[in-house]
């Protein structure tokens, strides 16, 4: 199975800050990567697919980049409603695997 | 509006069985692959199983292979997860999730991204 490793495991930032989360795959996955946001007690929400495509309805302050093994999720200007845990997921090879999550907290 | 509603969770003893259901609405269910994803308390997400739109292609995570069975009834817009030989490691919230897919003519080809999720149903395995 492809292993997905996210860093950092948690990040503390202020409103308006730029936040960057990275995800590394144990082998190349081209652009077969998604990012999800999960708030406490809620189901995950798809933010980005195909490494860089914004899911319908997701604010444009979210962006994704990367290909191969290294990927990035960027929140350009952190808002209070962005406080959540973020997961990457590879969609290249069965079985589909998730990163361990990055918790974004408000400073 | 796309809706996925899971049911069937609860408390079960080790070695027991449980059947989860997911009722779908708001989209053409028969055209999309469907998935089950679980989350143990305080832990991350783990994909469990997938079933193609017609039910002919099925995948399982190694952790549940041989114990869990996914199925679907397109006439009832529902997907199911039969869970047998349950252990404490299966304690989790189980989510039903739709494969986003890509439209090719009249068909939707799965792309293994999960664009809609249910609210989840909690399965607790304990004596």
PDB file of C-alpha atoms in Angstrom:
ATOM      1  CA  UNK A   1       0.000   0.000   0.000  1.00  0.00           C
ATOM      2  CA  UNK A   2       1.042   3.578  -0.610  1.00  0.00           C
ATOM      3  CA  UNK A   3       1.807   5.407   2.629  1.00  0.00           C
ATOM      4  CA  UNK A   4       0.809   9.060   2.975  1.00  0.00           C
ATOM      5  CA  UNK A   5       2.720  11.233   5.448  1.00  0.00           C
ATOM      6  CA  UNK A   6       1.507  14.693   6.402  1.00  0.00           C
ATOM      7  CA  UNK A   7       3.413  17.461   8.114  1.00  0.00           C
ATOM      8  CA  UNK A   8       3.115  19.129  10.444  1.00  0.00           C
ATOM      9  CA  UNK A   9       0.775  17.135  12.663  1.00  0.00           C
ATOM     10  CA  UNK A  10      -0.589  20.395  14.023  1.00  0.00           C
ATOM     11  CA  UNK A  11      -0.224  24.076  13.256  1.00  0.00           C
ATOM     12  CA  UNK A  12      -1.288  27.152  15.200  1.00  0.00           C
ATOM     13  CA  UNK A  13      -1.946  30.338  13.257  1.00  0.00           C
ATOM     14  CA  UNK A  14      -3.750  33.661  13.481  1.00  0.00           C
ATOM     15  CA  UNK A  15      -6.643  34.968  11.424  1.00  0.00           C
ATOM     16  CA  UNK A  16      -5.319  36.148   8.085  1.00  0.00           C
ATOM     17  CA  UNK A  17      -2.176  33.991   8.199  1.00  0.00           C
ATOM     18  CA  UNK A  18      -1.076  31.824   5.314  1.00  0.00           C
ATOM     19  CA  UNK A  19      -1.105  28.161   6.312  1.00  0.00           C
ATOM     20  CA  UNK A  20       0.691  25.416   4.406  1.00  0.00           C
ATOM     21  CA  UNK A  21       0.313  21.680   4.940  1.00  0.00           C
ATOM     22  CA  UNK A  22       2.410  19.123   3.123  1.00  0.00           C
ATOM     23  CA  UNK A  23       1.699  15.531   2.166  1.00  0.00           C
ATOM     24  CA  UNK A  24       4.269  13.050   0.894  1.00  0.00           C
ATOM     25  CA  UNK A  25       3.458   9.761  -0.824  1.00  0.00           C
ATOM     26  CA  UNK A  26       5.709   6.722  -0.419  1.00  0.00           C
ATOM     27  CA  UNK A  27       5.725   6.330  -4.204  1.00  0.00           C
ATOM     28  CA  UNK A  28       4.712   8.451  -7.149  1.00  0.00           C
ATOM     29  CA  UNK A  29       0.979   9.018  -7.563  1.00  0.00           C
ATOM     30  CA  UNK A  30       1.026  11.566 -10.403  1.00  0.00           C
ATOM     31  CA  UNK A  31      -1.748  14.026  -9.483  1.00  0.00           C
ATOM     32  CA  UNK A  32      -4.070  11.485  -7.908  1.00  0.00           C
ATOM     33  CA  UNK A  33      -4.441  13.318  -4.626  1.00  0.00           C
ATOM     34  CA  UNK A  34      -7.310  14.807  -2.655  1.00  0.00           C
ATOM     35  CA  UNK A  35      -7.542  17.026   0.407  1.00  0.00           C
ATOM     36  CA  UNK A  36     -10.380  16.862   2.933  1.00  0.00           C
ATOM     37  CA  UNK A  37     -11.419  19.090   5.814  1.00  0.00           C
ATOM     38  CA  UNK A  38     -13.001  17.596   8.905  1.00  0.00           C
ATOM     39  CA  UNK A  39     -14.512  19.597  11.727  1.00  0.00           C
ATOM     40  CA  UNK A  40     -15.130  17.954  15.134  1.00  0.00           C
ATOM     41  CA  UNK A  41     -18.095  15.625  15.111  1.00  0.00           C
ATOM     42  CA  UNK A  42     -18.675  16.106  11.385  1.00  0.00           C
ATOM     43  CA  UNK A  43     -18.019  14.104   8.251  1.00  0.00           C
ATOM     44  CA  UNK A  44     -15.038  14.996   6.072  1.00  0.00           C
ATOM     45  CA  UNK A  45     -15.556  17.457   3.232  1.00  0.00           C
ATOM     46  CA  UNK A  46     -13.761  17.258  -0.106  1.00  0.00           C
ATOM     47  CA  UNK A  47     -11.746  20.442  -0.760  1.00  0.00           C
ATOM     48  CA  UNK A  48      -9.297  19.621  -3.538  1.00  0.00           C
ATOM     49  CA  UNK A  49      -9.043  16.743  -6.017  1.00  0.00           C
ATOM     50  CA  UNK A  50      -6.588  15.967  -8.747  1.00  0.00           C
ATOM     51  CA  UNK A  51      -3.988  17.698  -6.544  1.00  0.00           C
ATOM     52  CA  UNK A  52      -5.063  21.186  -7.613  1.00  0.00           C
ATOM     53  CA  UNK A  53      -8.736  21.252  -8.658  1.00  0.00           C
ATOM     54  CA  UNK A  54     -11.047  23.104  -6.292  1.00  0.00           C
ATOM     55  CA  UNK A  55     -14.237  21.243  -5.419  1.00  0.00           C
ATOM     56  CA  UNK A  56     -17.416  23.173  -6.172  1.00  0.00           C
ATOM     57  CA  UNK A  57     -18.416  25.525  -3.370  1.00  0.00           C
ATOM     58  CA  UNK A  58     -15.017  25.570  -1.661  1.00  0.00           C
ATOM     59  CA  UNK A  59     -13.628  29.062  -0.996  1.00  0.00           C
ATOM     60  CA  UNK A  60     -10.822  30.187  -3.283  1.00  0.00           C
ATOM     61  CA  UNK A  61      -8.481  30.764  -0.327  1.00  0.00           C
ATOM     62  CA  UNK A  62      -7.885  27.014  -0.456  1.00  0.00           C
ATOM     63  CA  UNK A  63      -5.437  25.793  -3.079  1.00  0.00           C
ATOM     64  CA  UNK A  64      -3.490  22.652  -3.801  1.00  0.00           C
ATOM     65  CA  UNK A  65      -0.303  21.934  -5.693  1.00  0.00           C
ATOM     66  CA  UNK A  66       2.222  19.225  -6.382  1.00  0.00           C
ATOM     67  CA  UNK A  67       2.628  16.010  -8.313  1.00  0.00           C
ATOM     68  CA  UNK A  68       4.537  12.783  -8.007  1.00  0.00           C
ATOM     69  CA  UNK A  69       5.283  12.354  -4.314  1.00  0.00           C
ATOM     70  CA  UNK A  70       5.085  15.840  -2.803  1.00  0.00           C
ATOM     71  CA  UNK A  71       1.918  17.866  -2.397  1.00  0.00           C
ATOM     72  CA  UNK A  72       0.814  21.025  -0.615  1.00  0.00           C
ATOM     73  CA  UNK A  73      -2.464  22.423   0.672  1.00  0.00           C
ATOM     74  CA  UNK A  74      -2.420  26.177   1.219  1.00  0.00           C
ATOM     75  CA  UNK A  75      -4.936  28.341   3.016  1.00  0.00           C
ATOM     76  CA  UNK A  76      -4.045  31.833   1.804  1.00  0.00           C
ATOM     77  CA  UNK A  77      -5.755  33.751   4.609  1.00  0.00           C
ATOM     78  CA  UNK A  78      -6.889  31.694   7.580  1.00  0.00           C
ATOM     79  CA  UNK A  79     -10.457  32.282   8.717  1.00  0.00           C
ATOM     80  CA  UNK A  80     -12.044  31.154  12.020  1.00  0.00           C
ATOM     81  CA  UNK A  81     -14.225  28.659  10.158  1.00  0.00           C
ATOM     82  CA  UNK A  82     -11.107  26.930   8.798  1.00  0.00           C
ATOM     83  CA  UNK A  83     -10.280  25.471  12.205  1.00  0.00           C
ATOM     84  CA  UNK A  84     -10.364  21.749  11.485  1.00  0.00           C
ATOM     85  CA  UNK A  85      -8.266  18.698  10.775  1.00  0.00           C
ATOM     86  CA  UNK A  86      -7.077  18.264   7.201  1.00  0.00           C
ATOM     87  CA  UNK A  87      -6.357  14.941   5.505  1.00  0.00           C
ATOM     88  CA  UNK A  88      -4.714  14.065   2.225  1.00  0.00           C
ATOM     89  CA  UNK A  89      -5.760  10.916   0.334  1.00  0.00           C
ATOM     90  CA  UNK A  90      -4.129   9.137  -2.573  1.00  0.00           C
ATOM     91  CA  UNK A  91      -6.463   7.956  -5.325  1.00  0.00           C
ATOM     92  CA  UNK A  92      -3.825   6.354  -7.537  1.00  0.00           C
ATOM     93  CA  UNK A  93      -3.597   2.803  -6.313  1.00  0.00           C
ATOM     94  CA  UNK A  94      -5.931   0.500  -4.431  1.00  0.00           C
ATOM     95  CA  UNK A  95      -6.190   0.607  -1.489  1.00  0.00           C
ATOM     96  CA  UNK A  96      -6.932   4.279  -1.169  1.00  0.00           C
ATOM     97  CA  UNK A  97      -4.994   5.645   1.795  1.00  0.00           C
ATOM     98  CA  UNK A  98      -5.175   8.780   3.888  1.00  0.00           C
ATOM     99  CA  UNK A  99      -2.536  10.790   5.660  1.00  0.00           C
ATOM    100  CA  UNK A 100      -2.640  10.893   9.451  1.00  0.00           C
ATOM    101  CA  UNK A 101      -4.136  14.373   9.517  1.00  0.00           C
ATOM    102  CA  UNK A 102      -3.014  17.918  10.333  1.00  0.00           C
ATOM    103  CA  UNK A 103      -4.889  19.838  12.989  1.00  0.00           C
ATOM    104  CA  UNK A 104      -5.162  23.573  12.327  1.00  0.00           C
ATOM    105  CA  UNK A 105      -5.719  25.630  15.452  1.00  0.00           C
ATOM    106  CA  UNK A 106      -6.177  29.332  16.086  1.00  0.00           C
ATOM    107  CA  UNK A 107      -3.365  31.116  17.860  1.00  0.00           C
TER     108      UNK A 107
ATOM    109  CA  UNK B   1     -29.435  17.874  -2.835  1.00  0.00           C
ATOM    110  CA  UNK B   2     -27.228  14.835  -2.388  1.00  0.00           C
ATOM    111  CA  UNK B   3     -27.911  13.014   0.859  1.00  0.00           C
ATOM    112  CA  UNK B   4     -26.375   9.891   2.344  1.00  0.00           C
ATOM    113  CA  UNK B   5     -27.879   8.514   5.543  1.00  0.00           C
ATOM    114  CA  UNK B   6     -26.220   5.646   7.387  1.00  0.00           C
ATOM    115  CA  UNK B   7     -27.942   3.376   9.868  1.00  0.00           C
ATOM    116  CA  UNK B   8     -27.385   0.092  11.656  1.00  0.00           C
ATOM    117  CA  UNK B   9     -24.578   0.976  14.034  1.00  0.00           C
ATOM    118  CA  UNK B  10     -24.603   0.067  17.688  1.00  0.00           C
ATOM    119  CA  UNK B  11     -22.970  -1.970  20.432  1.00  0.00           C
ATOM    120  CA  UNK B  12     -21.960  -5.518  19.534  1.00  0.00           C
ATOM    121  CA  UNK B  13     -19.948  -8.140  21.376  1.00  0.00           C
ATOM    122  CA  UNK B  14     -16.573  -9.325  20.085  1.00  0.00           C
ATOM    123  CA  UNK B  15     -17.086 -11.982  17.447  1.00  0.00           C
ATOM    124  CA  UNK B  16     -20.520 -10.634  16.610  1.00  0.00           C
ATOM    125  CA  UNK B  17     -22.021  -9.284  13.411  1.00  0.00           C
ATOM    126  CA  UNK B  18     -23.678  -6.093  12.278  1.00  0.00           C
ATOM    127  CA  UNK B  19     -25.116  -4.835   9.009  1.00  0.00           C
ATOM    128  CA  UNK B  20     -24.794  -1.182   8.100  1.00  0.00           C
ATOM    129  CA  UNK B  21     -27.035   0.512   5.549  1.00  0.00           C
ATOM    130  CA  UNK B  22     -26.628   3.747   3.627  1.00  0.00           C
ATOM    131  CA  UNK B  23     -29.640   5.298   1.913  1.00  0.00           C
ATOM    132  CA  UNK B  24     -28.847   7.686  -0.918  1.00  0.00           C
ATOM    133  CA  UNK B  25     -30.916  10.424  -2.519  1.00  0.00           C
ATOM    134  CA  UNK B  26     -30.520  13.486  -4.689  1.00  0.00           C
ATOM    135  CA  UNK B  27     -28.445  11.888  -7.463  1.00  0.00           C
ATOM    136  CA  UNK B  28     -28.527   8.957  -9.879  1.00  0.00           C
ATOM    137  CA  UNK B  29     -27.297   6.339  -7.433  1.00  0.00           C
ATOM    138  CA  UNK B  30     -26.891   3.592 -10.024  1.00  0.00           C
ATOM    139  CA  UNK B  31     -24.199   5.589 -11.866  1.00  0.00           C
ATOM    140  CA  UNK B  32     -21.762   6.082  -9.001  1.00  0.00           C
ATOM    141  CA  UNK B  33     -19.328   3.808  -7.188  1.00  0.00           C
ATOM    142  CA  UNK B  34     -19.815   3.882  -3.432  1.00  0.00           C
ATOM    143  CA  UNK B  35     -17.475   3.473  -0.489  1.00  0.00           C
ATOM    144  CA  UNK B  36     -17.294   2.863   3.228  1.00  0.00           C
ATOM    145  CA  UNK B  37     -14.680   4.773   5.238  1.00  0.00           C
ATOM    146  CA  UNK B  38     -14.206   4.445   8.991  1.00  0.00           C
ATOM    147  CA  UNK B  39     -12.676   6.492  11.765  1.00  0.00           C
ATOM    148  CA  UNK B  40     -11.717   5.006  15.107  1.00  0.00           C
ATOM    149  CA  UNK B  41     -12.267   7.303  18.099  1.00  0.00           C
ATOM    150  CA  UNK B  42      -9.692  10.089  18.058  1.00  0.00           C
ATOM    151  CA  UNK B  43      -7.943   8.610  15.034  1.00  0.00           C
ATOM    152  CA  UNK B  44      -7.654   9.291  11.316  1.00  0.00           C
ATOM    153  CA  UNK B  45      -9.619   8.082   8.316  1.00  0.00           C
ATOM    154  CA  UNK B  46      -9.360   4.535   6.976  1.00  0.00           C
ATOM    155  CA  UNK B  47     -10.917   3.455   3.672  1.00  0.00           C
ATOM    156  CA  UNK B  48     -12.750   0.143   4.175  1.00  0.00           C
ATOM    157  CA  UNK B  49     -14.451  -0.970   0.960  1.00  0.00           C
ATOM    158  CA  UNK B  50     -15.641   0.116  -2.491  1.00  0.00           C
ATOM    159  CA  UNK B  51     -18.290  -1.176  -4.864  1.00  0.00           C
ATOM    160  CA  UNK B  52     -18.718  -0.186  -8.495  1.00  0.00           C
ATOM    161  CA  UNK B  53     -21.924   1.282  -9.876  1.00  0.00           C
ATOM    162  CA  UNK B  54     -23.253  -2.067 -11.047  1.00  0.00           C
ATOM    163  CA  UNK B  55     -21.795  -4.036  -8.158  1.00  0.00           C
ATOM    164  CA  UNK B  56     -19.436  -6.125 -10.254  1.00  0.00           C
ATOM    165  CA  UNK B  57     -16.166  -4.682  -8.952  1.00  0.00           C
ATOM    166  CA  UNK B  58     -15.505  -4.750  -5.220  1.00  0.00           C
ATOM    167  CA  UNK B  59     -12.437  -3.897  -3.168  1.00  0.00           C
ATOM    168  CA  UNK B  60     -11.642  -4.336   0.503  1.00  0.00           C
ATOM    169  CA  UNK B  61      -8.928  -3.088   2.801  1.00  0.00           C
ATOM    170  CA  UNK B  62      -6.697  -5.903   4.047  1.00  0.00           C
ATOM    171  CA  UNK B  63      -7.865  -5.184   7.598  1.00  0.00           C
ATOM    172  CA  UNK B  64     -11.439  -6.295   6.792  1.00  0.00           C
ATOM    173  CA  UNK B  65     -11.010  -8.738   3.892  1.00  0.00           C
ATOM    174  CA  UNK B  66     -12.774 -12.018   4.567  1.00  0.00           C
ATOM    175  CA  UNK B  67     -14.877 -10.524   7.364  1.00  0.00           C
ATOM    176  CA  UNK B  68     -16.783  -7.666   5.718  1.00  0.00           C
ATOM    177  CA  UNK B  69     -19.018  -7.782   2.650  1.00  0.00           C
ATOM    178  CA  UNK B  70     -20.158  -4.747   0.695  1.00  0.00           C
ATOM    179  CA  UNK B  71     -23.258  -4.868  -1.490  1.00  0.00           C
ATOM    180  CA  UNK B  72     -25.725  -2.511  -3.094  1.00  0.00           C
ATOM    181  CA  UNK B  73     -29.336  -2.445  -4.281  1.00  0.00           C
ATOM    182  CA  UNK B  74     -29.737   0.119  -7.036  1.00  0.00           C
ATOM    183  CA  UNK B  75     -33.513  -0.282  -6.975  1.00  0.00           C
ATOM    184  CA  UNK B  76     -33.492   0.854  -3.343  1.00  0.00           C
ATOM    185  CA  UNK B  77     -30.690   3.444  -3.759  1.00  0.00           C
ATOM    186  CA  UNK B  78     -28.818   1.778  -0.945  1.00  0.00           C
ATOM    187  CA  UNK B  79     -25.398   0.369  -0.149  1.00  0.00           C
ATOM    188  CA  UNK B  80     -24.692  -2.054   2.671  1.00  0.00           C
ATOM    189  CA  UNK B  81     -21.797  -3.317   4.745  1.00  0.00           C
ATOM    190  CA  UNK B  82     -22.145  -6.712   6.385  1.00  0.00           C
ATOM    191  CA  UNK B  83     -19.589  -6.979   9.169  1.00  0.00           C
ATOM    192  CA  UNK B  84     -18.768 -10.353  10.723  1.00  0.00           C
ATOM    193  CA  UNK B  85     -16.232 -11.553  13.295  1.00  0.00           C
ATOM    194  CA  UNK B  86     -16.030  -8.090  14.768  1.00  0.00           C
ATOM    195  CA  UNK B  87     -13.179  -7.165  17.077  1.00  0.00           C
ATOM    196  CA  UNK B  88     -12.325  -4.166  19.234  1.00  0.00           C
ATOM    197  CA  UNK B  89     -10.206  -2.828  16.366  1.00  0.00           C
ATOM    198  CA  UNK B  90     -13.395  -2.384  14.321  1.00  0.00           C
ATOM    199  CA  UNK B  91     -14.804   0.153  16.784  1.00  0.00           C
ATOM    200  CA  UNK B  92     -15.268   3.309  14.729  1.00  0.00           C
ATOM    201  CA  UNK B  93     -17.640   5.720  13.088  1.00  0.00           C
ATOM    202  CA  UNK B  94     -18.469   4.275   9.691  1.00  0.00           C
ATOM    203  CA  UNK B  95     -19.126   6.711   6.858  1.00  0.00           C
ATOM    204  CA  UNK B  96     -20.753   6.023   3.540  1.00  0.00           C
ATOM    205  CA  UNK B  97     -19.135   8.119   0.780  1.00  0.00           C
ATOM    206  CA  UNK B  98     -19.899   8.666  -2.881  1.00  0.00           C
ATOM    207  CA  UNK B  99     -17.200   8.390  -5.517  1.00  0.00           C
ATOM    208  CA  UNK B 100     -17.070  11.710  -7.369  1.00  0.00           C
ATOM    209  CA  UNK B 101     -16.378  10.082 -10.730  1.00  0.00           C
ATOM    210  CA  UNK B 102     -15.813  11.596 -14.151  1.00  0.00           C
ATOM    211  CA  UNK B 103     -18.525  11.806 -16.773  1.00  0.00           C
ATOM    212  CA  UNK B 104     -17.704   9.998 -20.023  1.00  0.00           C
ATOM    213  CA  UNK B 105     -20.725  10.139 -22.289  1.00  0.00           C
ATOM    214  CA  UNK B 106     -23.538   8.532 -20.344  1.00  0.00           C
ATOM    215  CA  UNK B 107     -21.222   6.775 -17.924  1.00  0.00           C
ATOM    216  CA  UNK B 108     -19.526   7.976 -14.740  1.00  0.00           C
ATOM    217  CA  UNK B 109     -16.058   6.483 -14.400  1.00  0.00           C
ATOM    218  CA  UNK B 110     -14.845   6.260 -10.799  1.00  0.00           C
ATOM    219  CA  UNK B 111     -11.870   8.410  -9.816  1.00  0.00           C
ATOM    220  CA  UNK B 112     -11.610   7.389  -6.147  1.00  0.00           C
ATOM    221  CA  UNK B 113     -12.319  10.826  -4.715  1.00  0.00           C
ATOM    222  CA  UNK B 114     -15.084  10.963  -2.110  1.00  0.00           C
ATOM    223  CA  UNK B 115     -17.259  14.007  -2.757  1.00  0.00           C
ATOM    224  CA  UNK B 116     -20.279  13.401  -0.534  1.00  0.00           C
ATOM    225  CA  UNK B 117     -20.336  11.734   2.871  1.00  0.00           C
ATOM    226  CA  UNK B 118     -23.040  10.635   5.257  1.00  0.00           C
ATOM    227  CA  UNK B 119     -23.139  11.717   8.890  1.00  0.00           C
ATOM    228  CA  UNK B 120     -21.689   8.408  10.025  1.00  0.00           C
ATOM    229  CA  UNK B 121     -22.890   5.591  12.265  1.00  0.00           C
ATOM    230  CA  UNK B 122     -20.984   4.480  15.346  1.00  0.00           C
ATOM    231  CA  UNK B 123     -20.052   0.833  15.764  1.00  0.00           C
ATOM    232  CA  UNK B 124     -18.780  -0.160  19.196  1.00  0.00           C
ATOM    233  CA  UNK B 125     -17.360  -3.633  19.720  1.00  0.00           C
ATOM    234  CA  UNK B 126     -17.180  -4.419  23.406  1.00  0.00           C
ATOM    235  CA  UNK B 127     -18.216  -7.043  25.922  1.00  0.00           C
TER     236      UNK B 127
END
